[in-house]
Amino acid sequence: MQALALLLTIAAPTGQDRSEPVHQAQMEARIRVAPRPVAGSDGARHLAYELQVTSHYSGDAPLRLTRLAIFAGDARTPLKTLEGAALWALLGPQAADEARQDGIPIADGASRTFFLWLALPPGMRPASLRHQLTFRADKGAVQRADDVRTPVVAAAPVRIGPPLRGGRWLAVEGPGNHLSHHWGSMVAIDGTLSIPQRYAIDWFGLDAGSHSIRGAHASPAATVDADWIGYGRDVFAVGDGVVVDARDGVPNGKPLAPQQVPDDLTARSLYGNFVVLRIAPGVYAHYAHLQAGSVQVRPGQRVRRGTAIGRLGQTGSAGAPHLHFHISDRPGFERSEGLPFVIDRFTLLGEATIEDSFDPAVPVRVRAPGARLHRDELPLDGSIVAFP
């Protein structure tokens, strides 16, 4: 779905000098994929989506986005208002080194993509969202677009079982983190943009002390695959389904060895050894980087939830042994859109970063410790979980 900016002259918002004229914004705003609510492991219901803003202002200086307000439908009070550093924080990883200015500059003909991770108030189920964008143009003139809308998909997220069992697992580059190489990487193929990995998780195994590596090593780069806690663990079908694609025979890699960026972004250039399951119409579970020689299923085979389909490894574009997992609307990587999912049952043990887990001699700083059972939620970035 997409929304175009409605170009209107409207009244000034609260806190702005109402004698200052506000002009129609010379820009276009699009929301390519309508958001779909999902319950996160933080206890909130979230909407994840991208707002692409393109300037059509031909003045001497670029338009500067200074304020973004998000409303539930036609409500007059915003759910969220973003300005200054909070607005800059919505940009992807490519903006990390950009000098922060008063407002985000968007040159004529240029686009900016803002990644929105919106926590809904308890009990709120909006049918749509409305966005108000405020800009500064030449000599401080104010421009605004007040009616950038998107529907909110009412369908429930995909409900699945765990892709792994037992032990501790760390969700790395996970949902809610738009600076990750998952959500923050848009894929351009044949003139179309998509985000296959919007809700993807890299699952790393942890020991009882929440370390991902066993033994003493000069650095993670000095390890071998077998030094990593999750290596070789069984990987399971998350639902009843049919294998639509699979591959084995790609050799195991070396942890933290230099990675070559493939010319084309496809399952076969990125996943290494992999399995893709169709678990519902238009719903596909992707498992990547499986151990060489471990894939136990073939295309066309029907599987039941809980069936072992391979083992966790390090093949393809993987810097260390882990399971890459995501759900999308197509069997291929390219041109697919990532779908939100919830895991029916897991225990949340706390939060940590993968960097904190490398040295077994240093205690891992686990935030918010204390085991708690969660049902029908999406583990968020940095979650440490145990599966039954």
GROMACS .gro file of C-alpha atoms in nm, residues 160-172 201-206 229-239 277 286-291 294 305-313 321-326 341 343-347 379 383-388:
model
   66
  160ILE     CA    1   0.468  -2.029   1.464
  161GLY     CA    2   0.651  -2.274   1.685
  162PRO     CA    3   1.019  -2.230   1.779
  163PRO     CA    4   1.286  -2.291   1.513
  164LEU     CA    5   1.526  -2.417   1.782
  165ARG     CA    6   1.500  -2.604   2.112
  166GLY     CA    7   1.658  -2.608   2.456
  167GLY     CA    8   1.939  -2.394   2.593
  168ARG     CA    9   1.967  -2.019   2.556
  169TRP     CA   10   1.937  -1.825   2.231
  170LEU     CA   11   2.020  -1.460   2.160
  171ALA     CA   12   1.818  -1.264   1.903
  172VAL     CA   13   2.081  -1.061   1.711
  201ILE     CA   14   1.647  -1.270   1.356
  202ASP     CA   15   1.998  -1.414   1.367
  203TRP     CA   16   1.980  -1.674   1.644
  204PHE     CA   17   2.310  -1.734   1.832
  205GLY     CA   18   2.343  -2.012   2.086
  206LEU     CA   19   2.449  -1.924   2.442
  229ILE     CA   20   2.780  -2.276   2.138
  230GLY     CA   21   2.501  -2.311   1.883
  231TYR     CA   22   2.700  -2.485   1.612
  232GLY     CA   23   2.552  -2.817   1.500
  233ARG     CA   24   2.227  -2.781   1.694
  234ASP     CA   25   1.913  -2.913   1.526
  235VAL     CA   26   1.684  -2.668   1.345
  236PHE     CA   27   1.309  -2.741   1.331
  237ALA     CA   28   1.007  -2.671   1.113
  238VAL     CA   29   0.802  -2.393   1.275
  239GLY     CA   30   0.477  -2.522   1.130
  277LEU     CA   31   0.898  -2.384   0.387
  286HIS     CA   32   1.333  -1.900   0.555
  287TYR     CA   33   1.621  -2.081   0.729
  288ALA     CA   34   1.974  -1.984   0.620
  289HIS     CA   35   2.343  -2.070   0.684
  290LEU     CA   36   2.279  -2.437   0.768
  291GLN     CA   37   2.572  -2.670   0.832
  294SER     CA   38   2.296  -3.136   0.736
  305ARG     CA   39   0.584  -2.883   1.288
  306GLY     CA   40   0.883  -2.991   1.498
  307THR     CA   41   1.047  -3.193   1.219
  308ALA     CA   42   1.427  -3.157   1.220
  309ILE     CA   43   1.520  -3.002   0.883
  310GLY     CA   44   1.893  -2.932   0.928
  311ARG     CA   45   2.159  -2.814   1.169
  312LEU     CA   46   2.284  -2.468   1.263
  313GLY     CA   47   2.604  -2.378   1.078
  321PRO     CA   48   2.771  -1.985   1.324
  322HIS     CA   49   2.407  -1.886   1.370
  323LEU     CA   50   2.060  -1.951   1.232
  324HIS     CA   51   1.917  -1.678   1.013
  325PHE     CA   52   1.535  -1.695   1.028
  326HIS     CA   53   1.258  -1.483   0.884
  341PHE     CA   54   0.534  -1.337   1.335
  343ILE     CA   55   0.630  -1.761   1.860
  344ASP     CA   56   0.365  -1.945   2.056
  345ARG     CA   57   0.577  -2.012   2.365
  346PHE     CA   58   0.921  -1.910   2.495
  347THR     CA   59   1.087  -1.796   2.816
  379PRO     CA   60   1.130  -1.177   2.046
  383SER     CA   61   1.637  -1.085   2.369
  384ILE     CA   62   1.780  -1.394   2.541
  385VAL     CA   63   1.523  -1.670   2.523
  386ALA     CA   64   1.482  -2.039   2.602
  387PHE     CA   65   1.257  -2.258   2.389
  388PRO     CA   66   1.076  -2.567   2.525
   0.00000   0.00000   0.00000
